[in-house]
Tab-separated table of C-alpha atoms and ligand atoms in Angstrom:
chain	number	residue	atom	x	y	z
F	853	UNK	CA	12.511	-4.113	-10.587
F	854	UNK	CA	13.889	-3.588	-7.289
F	855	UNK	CA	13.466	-5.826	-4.442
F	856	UNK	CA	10.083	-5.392	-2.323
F	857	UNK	CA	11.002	-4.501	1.326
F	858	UNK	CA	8.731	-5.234	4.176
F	859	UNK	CA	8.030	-3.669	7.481
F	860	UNK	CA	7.004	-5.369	10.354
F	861	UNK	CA	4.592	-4.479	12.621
F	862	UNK	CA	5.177	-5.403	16.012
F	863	UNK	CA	2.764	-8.345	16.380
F	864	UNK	CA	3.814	-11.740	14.786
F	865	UNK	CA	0.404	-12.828	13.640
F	866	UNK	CA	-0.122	-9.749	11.889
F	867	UNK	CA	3.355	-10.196	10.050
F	868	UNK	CA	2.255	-13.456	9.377
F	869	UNK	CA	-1.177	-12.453	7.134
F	870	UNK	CA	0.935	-10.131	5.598
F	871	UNK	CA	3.611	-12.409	4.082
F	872	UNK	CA	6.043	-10.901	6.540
F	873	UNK	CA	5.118	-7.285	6.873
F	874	UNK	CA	3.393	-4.131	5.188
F	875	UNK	CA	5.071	-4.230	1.737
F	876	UNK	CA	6.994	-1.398	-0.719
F	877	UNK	CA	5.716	-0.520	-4.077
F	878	UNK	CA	2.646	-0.896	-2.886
F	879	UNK	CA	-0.761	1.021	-0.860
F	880	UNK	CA	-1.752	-0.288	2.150
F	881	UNK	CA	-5.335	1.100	3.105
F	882	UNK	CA	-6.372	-0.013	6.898
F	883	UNK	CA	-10.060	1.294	7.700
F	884	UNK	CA	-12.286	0.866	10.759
F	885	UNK	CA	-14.332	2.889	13.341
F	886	UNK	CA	-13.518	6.329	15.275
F	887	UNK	CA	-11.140	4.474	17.628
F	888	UNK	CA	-10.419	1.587	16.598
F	889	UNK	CA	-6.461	1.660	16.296
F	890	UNK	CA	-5.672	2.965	12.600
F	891	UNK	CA	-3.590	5.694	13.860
F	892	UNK	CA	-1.970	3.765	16.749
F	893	UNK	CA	-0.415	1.458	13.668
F	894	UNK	CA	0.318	4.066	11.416
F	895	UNK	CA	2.844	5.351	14.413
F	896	UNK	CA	3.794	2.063	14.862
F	897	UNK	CA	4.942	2.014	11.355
F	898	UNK	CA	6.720	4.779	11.405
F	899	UNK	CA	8.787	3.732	14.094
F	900	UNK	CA	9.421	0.541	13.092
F	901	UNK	CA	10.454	1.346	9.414
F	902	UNK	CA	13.158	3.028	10.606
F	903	UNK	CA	15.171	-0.301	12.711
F	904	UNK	CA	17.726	-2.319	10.922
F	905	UNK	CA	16.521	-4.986	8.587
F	906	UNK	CA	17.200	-7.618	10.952
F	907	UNK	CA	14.587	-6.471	13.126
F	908	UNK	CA	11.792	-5.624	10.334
F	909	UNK	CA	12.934	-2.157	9.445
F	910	UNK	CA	14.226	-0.996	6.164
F	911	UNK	CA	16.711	1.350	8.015
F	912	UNK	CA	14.576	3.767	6.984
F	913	UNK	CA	12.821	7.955	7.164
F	914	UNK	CA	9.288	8.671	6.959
F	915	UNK	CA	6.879	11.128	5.693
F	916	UNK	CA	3.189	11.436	7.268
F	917	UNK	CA	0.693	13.508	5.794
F	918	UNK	CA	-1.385	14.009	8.967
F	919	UNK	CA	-4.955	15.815	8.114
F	920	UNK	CA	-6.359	15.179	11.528
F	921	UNK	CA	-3.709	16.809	13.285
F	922	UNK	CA	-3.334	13.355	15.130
F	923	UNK	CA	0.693	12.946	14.733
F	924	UNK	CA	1.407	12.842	18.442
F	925	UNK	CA	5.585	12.795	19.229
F	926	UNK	CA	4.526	11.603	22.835
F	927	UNK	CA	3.323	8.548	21.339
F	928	UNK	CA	6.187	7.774	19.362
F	929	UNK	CA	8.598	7.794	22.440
F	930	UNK	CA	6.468	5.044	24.131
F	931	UNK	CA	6.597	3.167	21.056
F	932	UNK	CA	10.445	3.287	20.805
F	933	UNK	CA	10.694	2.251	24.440
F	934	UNK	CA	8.175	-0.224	23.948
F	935	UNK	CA	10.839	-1.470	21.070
F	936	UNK	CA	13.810	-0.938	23.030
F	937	UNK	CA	12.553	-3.083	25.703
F	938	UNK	CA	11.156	-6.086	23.259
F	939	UNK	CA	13.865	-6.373	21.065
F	940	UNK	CA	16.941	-5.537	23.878
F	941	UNK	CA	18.263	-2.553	21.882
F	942	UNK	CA	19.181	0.923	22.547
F	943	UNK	CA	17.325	3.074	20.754
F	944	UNK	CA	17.283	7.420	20.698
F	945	UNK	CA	13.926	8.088	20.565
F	946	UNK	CA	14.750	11.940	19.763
F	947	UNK	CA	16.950	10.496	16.885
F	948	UNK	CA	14.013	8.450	16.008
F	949	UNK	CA	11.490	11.486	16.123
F	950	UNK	CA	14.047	13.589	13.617
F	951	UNK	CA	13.431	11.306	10.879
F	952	UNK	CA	9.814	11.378	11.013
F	953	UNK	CA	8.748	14.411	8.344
F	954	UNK	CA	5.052	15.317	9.575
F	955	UNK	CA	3.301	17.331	7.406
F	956	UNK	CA	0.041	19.027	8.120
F	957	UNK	CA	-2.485	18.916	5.002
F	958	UNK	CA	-5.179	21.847	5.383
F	959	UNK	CA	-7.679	20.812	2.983
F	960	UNK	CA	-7.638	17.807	-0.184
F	961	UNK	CA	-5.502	20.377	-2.208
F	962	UNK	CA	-3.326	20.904	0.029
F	963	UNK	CA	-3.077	17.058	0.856
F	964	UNK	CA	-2.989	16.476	-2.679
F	965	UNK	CA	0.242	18.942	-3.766
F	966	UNK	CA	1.791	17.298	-0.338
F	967	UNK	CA	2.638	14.414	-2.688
F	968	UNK	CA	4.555	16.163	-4.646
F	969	UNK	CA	6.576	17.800	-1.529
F	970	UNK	CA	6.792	14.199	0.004
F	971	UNK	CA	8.372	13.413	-3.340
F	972	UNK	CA	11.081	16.352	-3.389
F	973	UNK	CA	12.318	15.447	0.007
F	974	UNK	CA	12.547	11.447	-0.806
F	975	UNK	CA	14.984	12.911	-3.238
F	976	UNK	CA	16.921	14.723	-1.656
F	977	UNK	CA	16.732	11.805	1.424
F	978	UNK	CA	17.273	9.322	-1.876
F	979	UNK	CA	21.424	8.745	-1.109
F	980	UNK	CA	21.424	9.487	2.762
F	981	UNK	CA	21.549	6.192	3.896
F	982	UNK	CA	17.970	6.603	5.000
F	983	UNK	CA	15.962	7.460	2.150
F	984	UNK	CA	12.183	7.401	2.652
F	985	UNK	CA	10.694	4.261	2.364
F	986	UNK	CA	7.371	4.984	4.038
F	987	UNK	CA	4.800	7.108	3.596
F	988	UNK	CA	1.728	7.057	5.837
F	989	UNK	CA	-1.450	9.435	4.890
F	990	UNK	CA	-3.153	9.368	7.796
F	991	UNK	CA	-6.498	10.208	6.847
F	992	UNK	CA	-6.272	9.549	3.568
F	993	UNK	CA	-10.248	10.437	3.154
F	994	UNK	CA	-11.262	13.134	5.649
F	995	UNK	CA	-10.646	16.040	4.158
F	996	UNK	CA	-12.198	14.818	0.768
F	997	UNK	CA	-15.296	13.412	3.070
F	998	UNK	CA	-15.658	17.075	4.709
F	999	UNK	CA	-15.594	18.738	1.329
F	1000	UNK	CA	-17.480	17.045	-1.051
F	1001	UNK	CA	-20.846	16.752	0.548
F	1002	UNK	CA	-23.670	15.194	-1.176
F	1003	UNK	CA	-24.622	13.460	-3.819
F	1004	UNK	CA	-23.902	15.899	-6.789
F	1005	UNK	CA	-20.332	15.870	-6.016
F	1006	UNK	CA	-19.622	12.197	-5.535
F	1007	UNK	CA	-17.965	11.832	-9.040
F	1008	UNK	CA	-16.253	14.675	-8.172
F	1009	UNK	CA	-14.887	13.457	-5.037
F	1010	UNK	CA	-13.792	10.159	-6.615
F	1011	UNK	CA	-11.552	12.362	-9.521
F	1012	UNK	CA	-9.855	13.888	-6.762
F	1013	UNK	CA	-9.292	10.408	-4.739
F	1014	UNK	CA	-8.553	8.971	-7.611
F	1015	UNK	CA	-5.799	11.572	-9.237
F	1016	UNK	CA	-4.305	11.658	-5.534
F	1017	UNK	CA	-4.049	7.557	-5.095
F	1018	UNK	CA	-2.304	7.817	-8.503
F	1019	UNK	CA	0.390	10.322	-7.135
F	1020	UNK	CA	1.078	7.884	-4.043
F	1021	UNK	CA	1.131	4.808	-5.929
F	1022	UNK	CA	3.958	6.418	-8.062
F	1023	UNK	CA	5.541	7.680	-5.058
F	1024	UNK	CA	5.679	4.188	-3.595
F	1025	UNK	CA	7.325	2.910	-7.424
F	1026	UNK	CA	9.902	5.161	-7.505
F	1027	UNK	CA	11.248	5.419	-4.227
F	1028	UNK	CA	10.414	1.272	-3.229
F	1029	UNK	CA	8.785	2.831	-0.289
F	1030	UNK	CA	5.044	1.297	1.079
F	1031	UNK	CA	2.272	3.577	1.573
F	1032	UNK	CA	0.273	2.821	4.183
F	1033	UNK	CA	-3.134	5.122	4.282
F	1034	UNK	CA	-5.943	5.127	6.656
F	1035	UNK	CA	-9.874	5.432	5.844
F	1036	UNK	CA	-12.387	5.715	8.474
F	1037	UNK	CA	-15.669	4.460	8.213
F	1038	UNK	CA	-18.900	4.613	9.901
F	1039	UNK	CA	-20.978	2.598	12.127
F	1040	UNK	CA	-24.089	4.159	11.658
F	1041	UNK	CA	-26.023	5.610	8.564
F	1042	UNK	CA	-24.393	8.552	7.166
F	1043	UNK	CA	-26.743	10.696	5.369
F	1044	UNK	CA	-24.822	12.059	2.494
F	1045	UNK	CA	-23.054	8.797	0.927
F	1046	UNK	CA	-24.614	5.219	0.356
F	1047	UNK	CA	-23.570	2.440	1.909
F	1048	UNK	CA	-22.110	3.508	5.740
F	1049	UNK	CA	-20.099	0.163	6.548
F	1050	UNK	CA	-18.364	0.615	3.240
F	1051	UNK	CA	-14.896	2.495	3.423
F	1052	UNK	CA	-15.317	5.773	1.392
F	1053	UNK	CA	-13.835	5.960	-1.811
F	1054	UNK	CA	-15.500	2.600	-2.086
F	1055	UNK	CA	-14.994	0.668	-5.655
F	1056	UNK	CA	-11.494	3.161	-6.965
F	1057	UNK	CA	-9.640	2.755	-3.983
F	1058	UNK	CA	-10.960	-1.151	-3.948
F	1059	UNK	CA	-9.046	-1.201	-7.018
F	1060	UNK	CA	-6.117	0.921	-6.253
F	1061	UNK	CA	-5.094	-0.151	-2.611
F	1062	UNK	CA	-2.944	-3.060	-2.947
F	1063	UNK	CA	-3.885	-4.316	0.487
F	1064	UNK	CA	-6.901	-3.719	2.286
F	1065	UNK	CA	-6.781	-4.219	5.719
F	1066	UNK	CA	-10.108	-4.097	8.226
F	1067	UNK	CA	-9.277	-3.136	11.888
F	1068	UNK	CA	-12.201	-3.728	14.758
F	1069	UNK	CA	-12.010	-3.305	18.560
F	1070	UNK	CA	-12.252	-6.610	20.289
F	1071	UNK	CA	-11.966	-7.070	24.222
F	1072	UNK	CA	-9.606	-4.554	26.305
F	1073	UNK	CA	-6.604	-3.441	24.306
F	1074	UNK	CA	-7.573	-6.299	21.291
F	1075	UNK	CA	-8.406	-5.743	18.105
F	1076	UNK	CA	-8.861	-7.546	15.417
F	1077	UNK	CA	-7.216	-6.752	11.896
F	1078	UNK	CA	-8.800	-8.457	8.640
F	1079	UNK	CA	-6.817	-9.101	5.467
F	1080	UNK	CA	-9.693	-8.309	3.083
F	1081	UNK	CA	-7.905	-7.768	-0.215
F	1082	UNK	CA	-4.685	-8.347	-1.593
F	1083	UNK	CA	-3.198	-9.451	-4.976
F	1084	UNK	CA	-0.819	-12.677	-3.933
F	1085	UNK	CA	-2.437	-13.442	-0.151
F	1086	UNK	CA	-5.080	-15.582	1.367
F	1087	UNK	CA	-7.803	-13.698	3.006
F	1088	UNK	CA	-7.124	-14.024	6.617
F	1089	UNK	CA	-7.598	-12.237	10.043
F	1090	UNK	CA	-5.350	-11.524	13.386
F	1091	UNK	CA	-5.774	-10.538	16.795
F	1092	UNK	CA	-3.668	-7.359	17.470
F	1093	UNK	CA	-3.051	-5.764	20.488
F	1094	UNK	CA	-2.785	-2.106	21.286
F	1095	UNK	CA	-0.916	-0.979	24.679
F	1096	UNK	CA	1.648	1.548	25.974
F	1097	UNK	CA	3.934	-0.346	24.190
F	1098	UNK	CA	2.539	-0.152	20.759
F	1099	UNK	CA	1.194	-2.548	18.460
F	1100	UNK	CA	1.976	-6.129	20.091
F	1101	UNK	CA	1.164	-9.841	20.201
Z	2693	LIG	P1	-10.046	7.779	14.007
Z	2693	LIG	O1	-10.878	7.177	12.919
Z	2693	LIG	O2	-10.873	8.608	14.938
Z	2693	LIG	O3	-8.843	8.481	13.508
Z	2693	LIG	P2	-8.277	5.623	14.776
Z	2693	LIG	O4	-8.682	4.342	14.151
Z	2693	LIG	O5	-7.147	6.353	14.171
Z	2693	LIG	O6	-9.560	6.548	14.931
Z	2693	LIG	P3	-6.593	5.469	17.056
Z	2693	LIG	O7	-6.375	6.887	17.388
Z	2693	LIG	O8	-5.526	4.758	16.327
Z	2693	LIG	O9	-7.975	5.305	16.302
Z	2693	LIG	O10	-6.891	4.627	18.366
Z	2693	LIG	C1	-7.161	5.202	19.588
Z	2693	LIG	C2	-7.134	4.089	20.618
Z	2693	LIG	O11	-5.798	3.571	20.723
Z	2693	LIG	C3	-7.473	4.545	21.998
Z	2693	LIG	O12	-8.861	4.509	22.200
Z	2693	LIG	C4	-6.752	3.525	22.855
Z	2693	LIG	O13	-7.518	2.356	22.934
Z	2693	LIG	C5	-5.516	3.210	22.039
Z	2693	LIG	N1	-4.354	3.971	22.540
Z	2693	LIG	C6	-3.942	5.182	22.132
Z	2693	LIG	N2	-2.874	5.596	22.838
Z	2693	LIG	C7	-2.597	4.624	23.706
Z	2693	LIG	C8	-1.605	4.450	24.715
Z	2693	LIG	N3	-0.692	5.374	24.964
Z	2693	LIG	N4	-1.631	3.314	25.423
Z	2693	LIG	C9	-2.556	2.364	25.190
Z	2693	LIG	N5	-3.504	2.461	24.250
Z	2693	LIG	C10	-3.535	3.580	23.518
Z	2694	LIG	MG1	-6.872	8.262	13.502
């Protein structure tokens, strides 16, 4: 078995819940409200992944399955000089950008046989000196919430979640990368599935995410992230905060 790597993710507390940082070999689902940040540390992520070890990274490329079309390059620049500036390090933001593999899923198909691409090119990364070690599917659930509408299709829907959580949880075993994927949920009643404060994909991905992580706005650029599930950690919660800089103390 190799050795579980963790990624840091910009704001000590945070870390700290976390046993050090968002962790290989495993799924990582962070859901919240429209808004509330789950993109912002998905970039984050992908940026920081990719520093030395020393400074939380795992020297690392990344893949992100974007279904949103919410991948925004501008974004990642900030971050790195956000980065730069914290940690006193020069870092090439363009360089930085290159090893970021964004792909655009069109539908749950599509997102689903994206897997299987991801997997090809952490191959062929595998011996680079940065093989892939992150994979972020950022949203993991829209598509499949757009498509399978009412009730009729629900067991359906959770096949398809389910087959496709399977396919990144092997991802994340053979390549000792961490997949980190994002679930929105609603504050209001939603007509077509039960319970609206529940993430979709409610009790399979309960069971498949290794770490479930709740994200809420709190005051200005706060917000508070919630350790709600995880195999080996205490429940716990920390504030976050989300600036030009990135994710920070
Ligand atoms: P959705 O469910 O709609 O995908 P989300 O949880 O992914 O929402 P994000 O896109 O991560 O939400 O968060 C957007 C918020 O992040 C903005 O409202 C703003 O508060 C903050 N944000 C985004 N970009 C910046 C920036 N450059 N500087 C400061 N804060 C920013
Ligand atoms: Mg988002």
């Amino acid at each position: 078995r190799l050795h579980i790597g963790k990624i840091k993710t910009g704001c000590s507390e945070f870390d700290e819940m976390m046993g050090g940082g968002i962790e290989s070999q495993s799924i990582t689902e962070i859901y919240g409200e429209f808004g509330s940040g789950k993109t912002q540390v998905a970039h984050q992520l992908a940026v920081n992944v990719q520093l030395p070890e020393e400074y939380g990274g795992l020297d690392s490329s990344v893949i992100i399955i974007d279904t949103e079309n919410t991948f925004r390059p501008d974004r990642i620049k900030q971050m790195v000089e956000g980065r730069a500036n914290e940690l006193g390090l020069e870092l090439d933001a363009d360089e930085i950008l290159k090893n970021i593999h964004v792909a655009r899923a069109y539908n749950s198909n599509h997102q689903i046989l994206l897997v299987d691409s991801a997997m090809d090119l952490a191959n062929e990364l595998k011996d680079s000196g940065r093989p892939v070690r992150l994979l972020i599917v950022d949203s993991l659930t829209a598509h499949f919430r757009a498509e399978y509408i009412g009730r009729g299709t629900l067991a359906d829907r959770q096949q398809k979640l389910n087959k496709h959580l399977h396919g990144l949880q092997r991802f994340a075993n053979l390549n000792n990368a961490a997949v980190l994927v994002t679930n929105q949920v609603m504050s209001k009643p939603d007509v077509f599935f039960g319970d609206p404060t529940k993430p979709i994909g409610g009790h399979i991905l309960g069971h498949t995410a290794t770490f479930r992580l709740y994200i809420r706005k709190s005051k200005g650029d706060k917000r508070i992230v919630k350790l709600v599930d995880s195999p080996n950690l205490p429940e716990g919660e920390a504030v976050i905060a989300v600036t030009k800089d990135g994710v920070t103390d």
